[in-house]
Amino acid sequence: MPRTEKSPEELLPLTPAVFHILLALVDGERHGYAIMREVAQSTEGQIKMGPGTLYGTIKRLLAMELVEESDERPDENLDDERRRYYRLTGLGRRVVEAEAERLAALVKLAQGKRLLGKPAHFAGGFHG
Amino acid sequence: MADARTSKAVDFSCRVYRQLLMAYPKSHRQEYGPAILQLFRDQCRDAWDAARARGLITFWLRALADLLKTSLLERLSNLNRSRIMPIHFRPTIKPLPAFFGICAVVFLPIFLGSVLITFFMPEAYRATATMLVAPPVTAKPGSSAERFPFEAGFIFSSPVLEKTITHLNLCETWGKKYNNGTALNVRDAVSILQNRLDVVAVGARAAAGSANPEGTVVRINSYSDNADEAAKIANALVESYREIRSEEVHPSDTVPRERRVFTIMEATPDYRAVRPNKQLNIAIGTLAGILIGLIVAPLALGIFAGIRNRRSAPTVPLKA
């Protein structure tokens, strides 16, 4: 029986925890601790995920086929073999892209209402 | 030494957390338990490296809240999954064991949290020196007696505290402890010392065979994370105060210099910590755990009953 392809839009909006985990995996596969550190770093410490939240969310992402477990290790000598690595699936990438576009559209709307300033690169510019 | 302490604190935390993982459903625990524990260990180490015991306590509080929330979510999601099972395969929940089970799940993290906070909190020791302070009969203008109407105020004054700090070399000692090895300046040391002292005037003591008071009995309490240091500070403070009082009082004072400040009892180290109050903290943790458990358990059972009722309701409305 052919598998029906899920539409990314059906899964939106994402919760902040899901969005940040997917975002952390955009650059490549990572283990739980690396995901947690990436999220804390990219949000300047505003989002600190506990172990239960991180693996509870990963469990749901696996069930929704947005991420998958990877058997490969970046460097077996440098890493603990007990760590489990995760990476984005094709659907996961499309979902995080769709969510980013949805958020960008919201930001644009807020800018139109003069609730936000213009993005920094517009103000600064690249002068030759 | 620092590594051994780190390892001990982190290992102990992991052992406790491993037991707390029982709050998760068995299937979730089997699948993700080791990974959750590994992540907990990594975060624990980071917290310890960042701010030692304080960092670990803050992290533990966050981890307990996280555990409570996610274990309840996992258990509810397990119940929801059983919706796809035929009705006779659904787990039946016996109200009384379920009630006590939920109470235990809520109680344990709160109770263990209070125990952990109590045992990880830095301990404070108190040492007490008692002295008899003779009232200056005459005091020349600008003398200690005029500047400080109450002896307690004078004991807390910079000249006495600075003398104590110099005598015990506290700028160096505290610099090593609290300032990455760099000696503290005297002002900072005075400020620390002031926060670690309290002075209590216990009452007047009459001279033998006389109705006139011989002086005021003053008790100096000194607090420190080291019992020996607390005792040394209290004794040094009495000594510094005695020296300054004997220098500053007017020569016509009728009380001999050596009797103006008389030590009744020297401070000795008391190795029983006065803070944290372990019994009180654990009693509060126990009571809070029981109380919150008793509130959460009926709520959780109510939610479960609601889910089951919705499931057993027919999907097509019955005609009246």
Short mmCIF file of C-alpha atoms in Angstrom, two decimals, chain B residues 28-267:
data_model
loop_
_atom_site.label_atom_id
_atom_site.label_comp_id
_atom_site.label_asym_id
_atom_site.label_seq_id
_atom_site.Cartn_x
_atom_site.Cartn_y
_atom_site.Cartn_z
CA HIS B 28 9.58 5.12 28.23
CA ARG B 29 12.12 4.36 30.94
CA GLN B 30 13.49 1.35 29.09
CA GLU B 31 13.78 3.22 25.81
CA TYR B 32 15.08 6.59 27.01
CA GLY B 33 16.16 6.07 30.63
CA PRO B 34 19.91 5.70 29.93
CA ALA B 35 19.93 8.66 27.53
CA ILE B 36 18.00 10.85 29.99
CA LEU B 37 20.40 9.88 32.77
CA GLN B 38 23.42 10.58 30.56
CA LEU B 39 22.07 14.04 29.70
CA PHE B 40 21.28 14.68 33.36
CA ARG B 41 24.89 13.80 34.26
CA ASP B 42 26.26 16.19 31.60
CA GLN B 43 24.00 19.01 32.76
CA CYS B 44 24.83 18.30 36.39
CA ARG B 45 28.54 18.64 35.66
CA ASP B 46 27.98 21.91 33.79
CA ALA B 47 25.91 23.28 36.69
CA TRP B 48 28.61 22.33 39.22
CA ASP B 49 31.38 23.82 37.08
CA ALA B 50 29.41 27.05 36.65
CA ALA B 51 28.48 27.78 40.27
CA ARG B 52 29.36 24.82 42.52
CA ALA B 53 26.70 23.89 45.09
CA ARG B 54 24.47 26.85 44.24
CA GLY B 55 24.49 25.91 40.54
CA LEU B 56 23.69 22.30 41.39
CA ILE B 57 20.76 23.28 43.62
CA THR B 58 19.31 25.56 40.93
CA PHE B 59 19.74 22.80 38.35
CA TRP B 60 18.13 20.23 40.66
CA LEU B 61 15.08 22.44 41.15
CA ARG B 62 14.70 22.77 37.37
CA ALA B 63 15.28 19.04 36.85
CA LEU B 64 12.64 18.12 39.44
CA ALA B 65 10.05 20.41 37.87
CA ASP B 66 10.95 18.94 34.46
CA LEU B 67 10.66 15.38 35.78
CA LEU B 68 7.29 16.03 37.41
CA LYS B 69 5.85 17.64 34.29
CA THR B 70 7.20 15.17 31.74
CA SER B 71 6.44 12.04 33.79
CA LEU B 72 2.80 13.12 34.14
CA LEU B 73 2.66 13.88 30.39
CA GLU B 74 4.16 10.49 29.53
CA ARG B 75 1.70 8.68 31.79
CA LEU B 76 -1.26 10.57 30.31
CA SER B 77 -0.03 9.93 26.79
CA ASN B 78 0.24 6.21 27.66
CA LEU B 79 -3.38 6.29 28.73
CA ASN B 80 -4.35 7.97 25.48
CA ARG B 81 -2.52 5.33 23.47
CA SER B 82 -4.61 2.65 25.14
CA ARG B 83 -7.64 4.19 23.38
CA ILE B 84 -6.87 2.15 20.28
CA MET B 85 -7.07 -1.08 22.29
CA PRO B 86 -10.29 -3.03 22.52
CA ILE B 87 -12.19 -2.02 25.64
CA HIS B 88 -11.51 -5.27 27.53
CA PHE B 89 -7.74 -4.88 26.99
CA ARG B 90 -7.67 -1.37 28.45
CA PRO B 91 -5.91 -1.12 31.77
CA THR B 92 -8.34 -0.78 34.58
CA ILE B 93 -7.26 1.66 37.24
CA LYS B 94 -8.00 0.82 40.84
CA PRO B 95 -8.77 4.17 42.45
CA LEU B 96 -7.10 3.67 45.82
CA PRO B 97 -3.71 2.30 44.65
CA ALA B 98 -3.73 4.89 41.83
CA PHE B 99 -4.41 7.66 44.34
CA PHE B 100 -1.52 6.60 46.55
CA GLY B 101 0.70 5.97 43.52
CA ILE B 102 0.19 9.52 42.26
CA CYS B 103 0.68 10.86 45.80
CA ALA B 104 4.01 9.00 45.97
CA VAL B 105 5.13 10.24 42.52
CA VAL B 106 4.44 13.83 43.57
CA PHE B 107 5.72 13.46 47.11
CA LEU B 108 9.07 11.82 46.30
CA PRO B 109 10.63 14.58 44.13
CA ILE B 110 9.50 17.29 46.55
CA PHE B 111 10.78 15.42 49.58
CA LEU B 112 14.06 14.46 47.91
CA GLY B 113 14.43 18.03 46.65
CA SER B 114 14.19 19.36 50.19
CA VAL B 115 16.71 16.76 51.38
CA LEU B 116 19.12 17.63 48.58
CA ILE B 117 18.81 21.37 49.13
CA THR B 118 19.41 20.82 52.84
CA PHE B 119 22.53 18.72 52.33
CA PHE B 120 24.02 20.72 49.47
CA MET B 121 23.51 24.08 51.17
CA PRO B 122 26.72 25.50 52.61
CA GLU B 123 26.81 24.99 56.37
CA ALA B 124 27.31 27.82 58.85
CA TYR B 125 28.84 27.43 62.30
CA ARG B 126 28.41 29.79 65.22
CA ALA B 127 30.83 30.64 68.00
CA THR B 128 29.98 32.84 70.96
CA ALA B 129 32.26 34.91 73.17
CA THR B 130 30.87 36.61 76.25
CA MET B 131 32.43 39.65 77.88
CA LEU B 132 31.70 42.15 80.60
CA VAL B 133 31.99 45.75 79.51
CA ALA B 134 32.48 48.34 82.26
CA PRO B 135 30.73 51.66 81.63
CA PRO B 136 33.17 54.53 81.10
CA VAL B 137 32.64 56.88 84.08
CA THR B 138 33.87 59.92 82.26
CA ALA B 139 34.39 60.15 78.58
CA LYS B 140 36.37 62.86 76.92
CA PRO B 141 34.84 64.44 73.80
CA GLY B 142 35.41 62.29 70.77
CA SER B 143 36.05 59.17 72.77
CA SER B 144 34.42 55.86 71.96
CA ALA B 145 31.79 56.28 74.65
CA GLU B 146 30.52 59.52 73.18
CA ARG B 147 30.65 58.50 69.55
CA PHE B 148 28.82 55.25 70.21
CA PRO B 149 26.16 55.45 72.86
CA PHE B 150 25.64 51.71 72.66
CA GLU B 151 28.57 49.34 72.95
CA ALA B 152 27.11 47.14 70.21
CA GLY B 153 27.48 50.03 67.78
CA PHE B 154 31.11 50.48 68.75
CA ILE B 155 31.90 46.79 68.39
CA PHE B 156 30.55 46.97 64.83
CA SER B 157 32.62 50.05 64.01
CA SER B 158 35.40 50.05 61.44
CA PRO B 159 38.32 50.53 63.90
CA VAL B 160 37.41 47.38 65.85
CA LEU B 161 36.62 45.31 62.77
CA GLU B 162 39.76 46.46 60.93
CA LYS B 163 41.92 45.54 63.90
CA THR B 164 40.30 42.09 63.97
CA ILE B 165 40.85 41.66 60.25
CA THR B 166 44.52 42.63 60.54
CA HIS B 167 45.00 40.40 63.57
CA LEU B 168 43.61 37.31 61.77
CA ASN B 169 44.92 38.24 58.31
CA LEU B 170 41.38 37.88 56.95
CA CYS B 171 42.04 39.86 53.75
CA GLU B 172 44.43 37.12 52.62
CA THR B 173 42.40 34.20 53.94
CA TRP B 174 39.10 35.36 52.46
CA GLY B 175 40.82 36.47 49.26
CA LYS B 176 41.92 32.87 48.72
CA LYS B 177 38.43 31.63 49.45
CA TYR B 178 36.20 34.16 47.73
CA ASN B 179 38.34 36.22 45.36
CA ASN B 180 40.27 33.69 43.26
CA GLY B 181 43.33 34.00 45.46
CA THR B 182 43.66 37.80 45.28
CA ALA B 183 43.66 39.48 48.69
CA LEU B 184 40.51 41.44 49.52
CA ASN B 185 40.73 45.12 50.32
CA VAL B 186 39.97 46.04 53.92
CA ARG B 187 36.63 47.66 53.06
CA ASP B 188 35.31 44.46 51.47
CA ALA B 189 36.61 42.38 54.35
CA VAL B 190 34.89 44.73 56.85
CA SER B 191 31.66 44.38 54.91
CA ILE B 192 31.88 40.56 54.98
CA LEU B 193 32.73 40.56 58.67
CA GLN B 194 29.81 42.82 59.56
CA ASN B 195 27.43 40.37 57.91
CA ARG B 196 28.83 37.53 59.98
CA LEU B 197 28.43 39.04 63.41
CA ASP B 198 25.73 39.78 65.83
CA VAL B 199 26.15 41.42 69.19
CA VAL B 200 23.63 40.99 71.99
CA ALA B 201 23.65 42.94 75.27
CA VAL B 202 22.46 40.28 77.69
CA GLY B 203 22.01 42.53 80.73
CA ALA B 204 23.78 44.31 83.57
CA ARG B 205 25.85 42.50 86.15
CA ALA B 206 26.20 43.94 89.65
CA ALA B 207 29.53 44.04 91.40
CA ALA B 208 29.87 41.72 94.36
CA GLY B 209 28.47 43.39 97.51
CA SER B 210 27.36 46.49 95.64
CA ALA B 211 24.10 47.71 94.15
CA ASN B 212 25.95 49.50 91.34
CA PRO B 213 26.26 47.65 88.05
CA GLU B 214 29.72 46.32 87.36
CA GLY B 215 29.05 46.49 83.68
CA THR B 216 27.06 45.14 80.75
CA VAL B 217 27.29 41.52 79.70
CA VAL B 218 27.72 41.43 75.95
CA ARG B 219 27.57 38.30 73.82
CA ILE B 220 29.31 38.27 70.44
CA ASN B 221 28.11 35.66 67.95
CA SER B 222 30.31 35.01 64.96
CA TYR B 223 29.22 32.88 61.94
CA SER B 224 31.42 31.16 59.41
CA ASP B 225 31.52 28.12 57.14
CA ASN B 226 34.40 26.95 59.33
CA ALA B 227 33.82 26.33 63.04
CA ASP B 228 37.42 27.15 64.00
CA GLU B 229 37.35 30.38 62.05
CA ALA B 230 34.09 31.41 63.74
CA ALA B 231 35.67 30.93 67.19
CA LYS B 232 38.87 32.77 66.22
CA ILE B 233 36.88 35.74 64.89
CA ALA B 234 34.76 36.02 68.05
CA ASN B 235 37.83 35.92 70.32
CA ALA B 236 39.84 38.29 68.14
CA LEU B 237 36.96 40.74 68.12
CA VAL B 238 36.85 40.79 71.92
CA GLU B 239 40.61 41.34 71.99
CA SER B 240 40.47 44.19 69.46
CA TYR B 241 37.63 45.83 71.32
CA ARG B 242 39.48 45.52 74.62
CA GLU B 243 42.61 47.16 73.14
CA ILE B 244 40.69 50.08 71.63
CA ARG B 245 38.62 50.68 74.76
CA SER B 246 41.68 50.77 76.96
CA GLU B 247 43.38 53.23 74.59
CA GLU B 248 40.47 55.59 74.18
CA VAL B 249 38.96 55.99 77.63
CA HIS B 250 39.86 59.14 79.57
CA PRO B 251 42.74 58.75 82.03
CA SER B 252 40.55 59.94 84.89
CA ASP B 253 38.30 56.95 84.43
CA THR B 254 38.04 55.15 87.75
CA VAL B 255 37.83 51.65 86.27
CA PRO B 256 41.30 50.14 85.82
CA ARG B 257 42.26 49.55 82.19
CA GLU B 258 42.47 45.79 82.56
CA ARG B 259 38.92 45.65 83.95
CA ARG B 260 37.19 47.80 81.36
CA VAL B 261 36.57 44.83 79.11
CA PHE B 262 36.65 41.50 80.85
CA THR B 263 36.24 38.18 79.04
CA ILE B 264 33.69 36.02 80.80
CA MET B 265 33.82 33.15 78.34
CA GLU B 266 36.04 32.65 75.31
CA ALA B 267 34.52 31.29 72.11
#
